CSV table of C-alpha atoms and ligand atoms in Angstrom, one decimal:
chain,number,residue,atom,x,y,z
A,1,MET,CA,109.4,141.2,141.2
A,2,PRO,CA,111.8,138.4,140.4
A,3,SER,CA,110.7,134.9,139.5
A,4,ALA,CA,108.6,132.6,141.8
A,5,ARG,CA,111.7,130.4,142.0
A,6,VAL,CA,113.4,133.2,143.9
A,7,LEU,CA,110.5,134.2,146.0
A,8,LYS,CA,110.2,130.7,147.3
A,9,HIS,CA,113.3,131.5,149.3
A,10,VAL,CA,111.9,134.7,150.9
A,11,ILE,CA,110.6,134.6,154.4
A,12,ASP,CA,108.7,137.4,156.0
A,13,VAL,CA,109.7,136.7,159.7
A,14,HIS,CA,107.1,138.9,161.3
A,15,CYS,CA,103.6,140.0,160.2
A,16,HIS,CA,100.0,140.1,161.6
A,17,PRO,CA,97.8,138.7,158.9
A,18,THR,CA,94.9,137.7,161.3
A,19,ASP,CA,94.5,141.5,162.2
A,20,SER,CA,92.8,142.1,158.9
A,21,GLN,CA,90.8,140.2,156.2
A,22,ILE,CA,92.7,137.5,154.5
A,23,PRO,CA,91.6,137.1,150.8
A,24,GLU,CA,91.7,133.4,149.9
A,25,ALA,CA,93.1,134.2,146.4
A,26,VAL,CA,96.1,136.1,148.0
A,27,ILE,CA,97.0,133.6,150.6
A,28,SER,CA,96.5,130.5,148.4
A,29,SER,CA,98.9,132.0,145.8
A,30,LEU,CA,101.4,133.5,148.2
A,31,PRO,CA,104.9,132.8,146.9
A,32,ILE,CA,106.8,133.4,150.1
A,33,THR,CA,106.7,132.0,153.7
A,34,ILE,CA,105.2,134.2,156.4
A,35,CYS,CA,105.6,134.0,160.1
A,36,ALA,CA,102.1,135.0,161.4
A,37,MET,CA,102.2,136.6,164.9
A,38,SER,CA,99.5,136.4,167.6
A,39,THR,CA,99.3,139.1,170.3
A,40,ARG,CA,96.3,138.5,172.6
A,41,GLN,CA,94.0,135.8,173.9
A,42,ASN,CA,91.4,136.0,171.0
A,43,ASP,CA,93.9,135.8,168.0
A,44,GLN,CA,95.8,132.7,169.1
A,45,VAL,CA,93.1,130.6,167.5
A,46,LEU,CA,93.0,132.7,164.4
A,47,VAL,CA,96.8,132.1,163.8
A,48,ARG,CA,96.3,128.4,164.7
A,49,ASN,CA,93.5,128.2,162.0
A,50,LEU,CA,95.5,130.0,159.4
A,51,ALA,CA,98.6,127.7,159.9
A,52,THR,CA,96.3,124.6,159.8
A,53,ALA,CA,94.8,125.8,156.5
A,54,TYR,CA,98.1,126.9,154.9
A,55,PRO,CA,100.7,124.8,156.4
A,56,HIS,CA,103.2,125.3,153.5
A,57,ASN,CA,103.7,129.0,153.8
A,58,VAL,CA,102.4,130.0,157.2
A,59,LEU,CA,104.6,129.5,160.3
A,60,PRO,CA,102.5,130.2,163.4
A,61,CYS,CA,103.7,132.3,166.3
A,62,PHE,CA,101.9,132.2,169.7
A,63,GLY,CA,102.3,134.6,172.5
A,64,HIS,CA,101.0,137.8,174.1
A,65,HIS,CA,102.3,141.2,173.1
A,66,PRO,CA,103.2,143.7,175.7
A,67,TRP,CA,100.4,146.1,174.5
A,68,PHE,CA,97.9,143.7,175.8
A,69,SER,CA,99.8,142.6,178.9
A,70,HIS,CA,97.5,144.5,181.3
A,71,TRP,CA,94.7,142.1,180.3
A,72,ILE,CA,96.7,139.4,182.1
A,73,SER,CA,96.5,138.8,185.8
A,74,LEU,CA,99.5,137.5,187.8
A,75,ASN,CA,97.3,136.5,190.7
A,76,GLY,CA,94.9,134.1,189.0
A,77,GLU,CA,91.2,134.7,189.9
A,78,ALA,CA,91.9,135.8,193.5
A,79,THR,CA,91.9,139.5,192.4
A,80,SER,CA,88.8,141.1,191.1
A,81,LYS,CA,88.7,142.9,187.8
A,82,ASP,CA,88.5,146.3,189.5
A,83,ASP,CA,91.3,145.6,191.9
A,84,HIS,CA,93.6,144.2,189.1
A,85,TYR,CA,93.4,147.2,186.9
A,86,ARG,CA,93.3,149.7,189.8
A,87,SER,CA,96.5,148.3,191.1
A,88,LEU,CA,98.2,148.3,187.6
A,89,PHE,CA,97.1,152.0,186.7
A,90,LEU,CA,96.6,153.8,190.0
A,91,GLY,CA,99.4,152.2,191.8
A,92,LYS,CA,99.6,150.2,194.8
A,93,GLU,CA,98.9,151.4,198.3
A,94,GLY,CA,101.7,153.6,199.7
A,95,LYS,CA,102.6,155.0,196.2
A,96,GLY,CA,100.9,158.3,196.9
A,97,ASP,CA,97.3,159.1,196.0
A,98,PRO,CA,96.2,159.2,192.4
A,99,SER,CA,95.0,162.7,191.1
A,100,ASP,CA,91.3,163.4,190.4
A,101,ASP,CA,92.2,163.4,186.6
A,102,GLN,CA,93.7,159.9,186.9
A,103,ILE,CA,90.7,158.6,188.8
A,104,ALA,CA,88.4,160.0,186.1
A,105,ALA,CA,90.4,158.5,183.3
A,106,PHE,CA,90.4,155.1,185.1
A,107,GLU,CA,86.6,155.2,185.5
A,108,LYS,CA,86.3,155.9,181.9
A,109,LEU,CA,88.7,153.2,180.8
A,110,LEU,CA,87.5,150.3,183.1
A,111,PRO,CA,84.3,149.4,181.4
A,112,SER,CA,86.1,148.7,178.1
A,113,LEU,CA,88.7,146.3,179.7
A,114,PRO,CA,88.2,142.6,179.6
A,115,THR,CA,88.1,140.3,182.7
A,116,PRO,CA,91.8,139.6,183.3
A,117,LEU,CA,93.2,136.3,182.0
A,118,PRO,CA,95.1,134.4,184.6
A,119,LEU,CA,98.7,134.0,183.6
A,120,ALA,CA,98.6,130.3,184.5
A,121,GLU,CA,95.7,129.9,182.0
A,122,LEU,CA,97.6,131.7,179.3
A,123,LEU,CA,100.7,129.6,179.8
A,124,THR,CA,98.7,126.3,179.5
A,125,ASP,CA,97.2,127.6,176.2
A,126,LEU,CA,100.6,128.6,175.0
A,127,ARG,CA,102.1,125.2,175.6
A,128,THR,CA,99.1,123.5,174.0
A,129,ASN,CA,99.5,125.7,170.8
A,130,LEU,CA,103.2,125.2,170.6
A,131,GLU,CA,103.0,121.4,171.1
A,132,ALA,CA,100.4,121.2,168.3
A,133,PHE,CA,102.8,122.9,165.9
A,134,PRO,CA,106.3,121.6,166.2
A,135,SER,CA,107.8,124.4,164.2
A,136,ALA,CA,105.8,127.3,165.8
A,137,MET,CA,107.7,130.2,167.5
A,138,VAL,CA,106.8,132.2,170.5
A,139,GLY,CA,105.7,135.7,169.5
A,140,GLU,CA,104.9,138.5,169.5
A,141,VAL,CA,106.3,139.1,173.1
A,142,GLY,CA,108.5,141.7,174.5
A,143,LEU,CA,108.7,145.0,176.3
A,144,ASP,CA,107.4,148.5,175.5
A,145,ARG,CA,107.9,151.7,177.6
A,146,THR,CA,106.1,154.0,175.1
A,147,CYS,CA,102.7,152.5,174.6
A,148,ARG,CA,99.7,154.0,176.4
A,149,VAL,CA,96.5,152.0,176.9
A,150,PRO,CA,93.7,153.0,174.5
A,151,PHE,CA,90.3,153.8,176.1
A,152,ASP,CA,88.9,151.4,173.6
A,153,TYR,CA,91.2,149.3,171.5
A,154,ARG,CA,88.4,148.1,169.2
A,155,LEU,CA,88.0,151.5,167.7
A,156,GLU,CA,90.0,152.4,164.7
A,157,HIS,CA,91.1,155.8,165.9
A,158,ARG,CA,92.1,155.0,169.4
A,159,GLU,CA,91.9,157.8,172.1
A,160,LEU,CA,94.8,157.0,174.4
A,161,SER,CA,94.3,157.0,178.1
A,162,PRO,CA,97.2,158.4,180.3
A,163,PHE,CA,98.1,154.9,181.5
A,164,LYS,CA,101.1,152.9,180.8
A,165,ILE,CA,101.5,149.3,181.7
A,166,PRO,CA,104.1,149.0,184.5
A,167,ILE,CA,107.3,147.5,183.3
A,168,ASP,CA,107.5,144.9,186.2
A,169,HIS,CA,104.1,143.6,185.0
A,170,GLN,CA,105.3,143.3,181.4
A,171,LEU,CA,108.5,141.7,182.5
A,172,ALA,CA,106.8,138.9,184.6
A,173,ILE,CA,104.6,137.9,181.6
A,174,LEU,CA,107.5,138.1,179.2
A,175,GLU,CA,109.7,136.0,181.5
A,176,ALA,CA,107.0,133.3,181.9
A,177,GLN,CA,106.6,133.0,178.1
A,178,ILE,CA,110.4,133.0,177.4
A,179,ASP,CA,110.8,130.2,180.0
A,180,ILE,CA,108.3,128.1,178.1
A,181,ALA,CA,110.1,129.0,174.8
A,182,VAL,CA,113.4,127.7,176.3
A,183,HIS,CA,111.9,124.6,177.8
A,184,LEU,CA,110.2,123.6,174.5
A,185,GLN,CA,113.1,124.8,172.5
A,186,ARG,CA,111.2,127.4,170.4
A,187,ASN,CA,112.5,130.5,168.7
A,188,VAL,CA,111.1,133.9,169.6
A,189,SER,CA,109.9,137.1,167.9
A,190,PHE,CA,110.7,139.9,170.3
A,191,HIS,CA,109.3,143.5,170.5
A,192,SER,CA,111.4,146.1,172.1
A,193,VAL,CA,110.4,149.8,172.1
A,194,ASN,CA,112.1,152.5,174.1
A,195,ALA,CA,113.5,149.8,176.3
A,196,GLN,CA,117.1,149.4,175.2
A,197,LYS,CA,118.7,149.0,178.7
A,198,LEU,CA,115.9,146.8,179.9
A,199,THR,CA,116.1,144.5,176.9
A,200,VAL,CA,120.0,144.2,177.3
A,201,ASP,CA,119.5,143.4,181.0
A,202,PHE,CA,116.7,140.9,180.2
A,203,MET,CA,118.9,139.0,177.7
A,204,ALA,CA,121.8,138.8,180.1
A,205,ARG,CA,119.4,137.5,182.8
A,206,MET,CA,118.0,134.9,180.4
A,207,LYS,CA,121.5,133.7,179.5
A,208,ALA,CA,122.4,133.5,183.2
A,209,ARG,CA,119.3,131.7,184.1
A,210,HIS,CA,119.2,129.2,181.3
A,211,GLY,CA,122.9,128.6,180.7
A,212,THR,CA,123.7,126.7,177.5
A,213,THR,CA,120.0,126.0,176.8
A,214,TRP,CA,119.6,129.7,176.0
A,215,ASN,CA,121.9,129.3,173.0
A,216,GLN,CA,119.8,126.4,171.7
A,217,ILE,CA,117.0,128.8,170.7
A,218,SER,CA,117.1,131.9,168.5
A,219,VAL,CA,115.6,135.2,169.3
A,220,ASP,CA,114.7,137.8,166.6
A,221,MET,CA,114.6,141.5,167.5
A,222,HIS,CA,111.8,142.4,165.3
A,223,SER,CA,111.6,145.9,163.7
A,224,CYS,CA,114.8,146.4,165.7
A,225,GLY,CA,115.1,150.0,167.0
A,226,LEU,CA,118.4,149.4,168.9
A,227,SER,CA,121.2,151.8,168.2
A,228,PRO,CA,124.1,150.2,166.0
A,229,GLN,CA,126.5,150.4,169.0
A,230,MET,CA,123.9,148.6,171.3
A,231,TRP,CA,123.3,146.0,168.6
A,232,GLN,CA,126.9,145.2,168.2
A,233,SER,CA,127.4,144.7,171.9
A,234,ILE,CA,124.3,142.4,172.0
A,235,GLU,CA,125.5,140.4,169.1
A,236,ARG,CA,128.9,139.8,170.9
A,237,ALA,CA,127.2,138.7,174.0
A,238,HIS,CA,124.5,136.5,172.4
A,239,PRO,CA,125.3,134.2,169.4
A,240,ASN,CA,121.5,133.4,169.3
A,241,LEU,CA,120.2,136.9,168.6
A,242,TYR,CA,119.1,138.1,165.2
A,243,LEU,CA,117.5,141.3,163.9
A,244,SER,CA,114.8,141.9,161.4
A,245,LEU,CA,113.9,145.2,159.9
A,246,SER,CA,110.6,146.4,158.3
A,247,THR,CA,109.8,149.3,155.9
A,248,ALA,CA,106.6,149.8,158.2
A,249,ILE,CA,108.6,150.8,161.4
A,250,ASN,CA,112.4,151.1,160.6
A,251,ALA,CA,112.2,152.9,157.3
A,252,ARG,CA,110.5,155.9,159.0
A,253,SER,CA,114.0,157.0,159.9
A,254,SER,CA,117.3,156.5,158.2
A,255,SER,CA,119.0,155.0,161.2
A,256,HIS,CA,118.0,151.5,160.0
A,257,LYS,CA,120.6,151.7,157.3
A,258,SER,CA,123.5,152.2,159.9
A,259,LEU,CA,122.0,149.2,161.8
A,260,ILE,CA,122.1,147.2,158.7
A,261,ALA,CA,125.7,148.3,158.0
A,262,ALA,CA,126.8,147.6,161.7
A,263,ALA,CA,125.2,144.1,162.0
A,264,SER,CA,127.1,141.0,161.2
A,265,ALA,CA,126.0,139.7,157.7
A,266,ASP,CA,124.8,136.5,159.2
A,267,ARG,CA,122.3,138.1,161.7
A,268,LEU,CA,120.1,140.0,159.3
A,269,LEU,CA,116.6,138.9,158.5
A,270,ALA,CA,113.6,140.8,156.8
A,271,GLU,CA,109.9,141.4,157.7
A,272,SER,CA,106.9,143.4,156.8
A,273,ASP,CA,105.3,143.8,160.2
A,274,ILE,CA,102.1,144.4,158.3
A,275,HIS,CA,98.5,143.4,158.8
A,276,GLU,CA,97.3,143.2,155.1
A,277,ILE,CA,98.6,139.9,153.8
A,278,SER,CA,98.5,141.4,150.3
A,279,GLN,CA,101.4,143.6,151.3
A,280,CYS,CA,103.7,141.0,153.0
A,281,LEU,CA,105.5,140.1,149.8
A,282,GLY,CA,106.0,143.7,148.5
A,283,ARG,CA,107.2,145.1,151.8
A,284,THR,CA,109.6,142.1,152.7
A,285,TRP,CA,111.0,142.4,149.1
A,286,ASP,CA,111.5,146.2,149.6
A,287,MET,CA,113.5,145.6,152.8
A,288,LEU,CA,115.6,142.9,151.1
A,289,CYS,CA,116.5,145.4,148.4
A,290,ILE,CA,117.4,147.9,151.0
A,291,ILE,CA,119.6,145.5,152.9
A,292,ALA,CA,121.2,144.6,149.5
A,293,ASP,CA,121.9,148.2,148.7
A,294,VAL,CA,123.5,149.0,152.0
A,295,ARG,CA,125.6,145.8,152.1
A,296,GLY,CA,126.5,146.0,148.4
A,297,TRP,CA,124.9,142.5,147.7
A,298,GLU,CA,123.3,141.5,144.6
A,299,VAL,CA,119.5,141.0,144.2
A,300,GLU,CA,118.7,137.7,142.6
A,301,GLN,CA,116.3,137.9,139.7
A,302,GLU,CA,116.6,134.2,138.9
A,303,TRP,CA,117.5,131.3,141.2
A,304,ASP,CA,120.6,129.1,140.8
A,305,ASP,CA,120.0,125.7,142.5
A,306,ASP,CA,123.8,125.2,142.6
A,307,THR,CA,124.7,124.7,146.2
A,308,GLY,CA,128.4,125.2,145.6
A,309,ILE,CA,128.2,128.9,144.9
A,310,PRO,CA,131.0,130.6,147.0
A,311,GLU,CA,129.5,132.8,149.8
A,312,ASP,CA,131.0,136.0,148.5
A,313,HIS,CA,128.9,135.5,145.4
A,314,TRP,CA,125.7,135.0,147.3
A,315,GLY,CA,122.8,137.5,146.6
A,316,VAL,CA,120.7,139.0,149.4
A,317,VAL,CA,117.9,136.4,149.1
A,318,ARG,CA,120.4,133.4,149.5
A,319,ARG,CA,122.2,135.2,152.4
A,320,VAL,CA,119.0,136.1,154.3
A,321,GLU,CA,117.5,132.7,153.7
A,322,ASN,CA,120.6,131.1,155.0
A,323,ASN,CA,120.4,133.3,158.2
A,324,TRP,CA,116.8,132.2,158.6
A,325,LYS,CA,117.9,128.5,158.4
A,326,ALA,CA,120.5,129.1,161.0
A,327,PHE,CA,117.9,130.9,163.1
A,328,VAL,CA,115.5,128.0,162.8
A,329,SER,CA,118.1,125.3,163.6
A,330,GLY,CA,119.3,127.2,166.7
A,331,ASN,CA,122.1,125.4,168.8
A,332,HIS,CA,124.3,128.4,168.5
A,333,ASN,CA,127.9,128.0,169.7
A,334,ALA,CA,128.9,130.5,172.4
A,335,ASN,CA,132.3,130.8,170.6
A,336,GLY,CA,130.7,132.0,167.3
A,337,ARG,CA,128.5,130.6,164.7
A,338,GLN,CA,128.0,126.9,164.6
A,339,SER,CA,128.4,126.5,160.9
A,340,ARG,CA,128.3,129.5,158.6
A,341,ASN,CA,127.1,127.5,155.6
A,342,VAL,CA,123.9,125.7,156.4
A,343,TYR,CA,122.4,126.4,153.0
A,344,SER,CA,120.5,123.5,151.4
A,345,PRO,CA,118.0,123.8,148.6
A,346,MET,CA,114.2,123.7,149.9
B,401,ZN,ZN1,104.4,143.1,165.4
């Protein structure tokens, strides 16, 4: 590991520390900044408390993950719990009758599911949390066409039901959260799995709907699994989109290296996507080293406070930190980046 003076400039842009124990000794001596995601109703407060206790290195992110979007009701309390889940998983009337197996699986699943949370209530909470933390982001939100609902999500070894969450339902919840992000001018951490085309269409729709205000916020495609070609076309269409990679997800296949090579140097960020806070530093650092290796950038072992270092001499930490600062400032120019050098010492 390099010196603490270098690590001070490292940002883990996506992790889930409230999903496991947080040892006081680890968090209080953490040399990097972490962006702590929330994913469902009961962890919003955990992220809030963590950011309150450690404001210097925890940036809170509030939002509802697509994996838990079936817990959210679009119709308020007008629909019963049974009707809500039945219409999501067994289909609406006229879609053909569910099979006996599907009905049996549904009956097994239903008791472990919570009373659905009305979307309006969720959005009020989201606004309250964002307003309480002026630098908070919206996340983790997004789209997932792979995930199946577990019979009991609280178990460590989750048996999966045959049910997926309908994409229209996911989209409705995502759009409502993104609307708040745009209105409150907050950046977004975005999950997209097996949904390339849907994600591209979604971004185009947001750009059309929100006009120039869309470019005032930044969106990070977290553990980005898009193809290099798809990323390059997204990058051209949206000056406000960034991508971050994790060893937890991306390093499972070698395609992340072609993505790192294909992306613009000024759109790359690094993340751990990990639950154990003790691994945030090591994992984010490993990803920075991979980025440096693919791009042929130096890895800083010591920090030079000189702000006049020419860009082609920047190491990976300075470059990725600079990208993060541009991400945080937003206000992207549709004709290219607003200003390439926004670096200033912390
Ligand atoms: Zn995540």
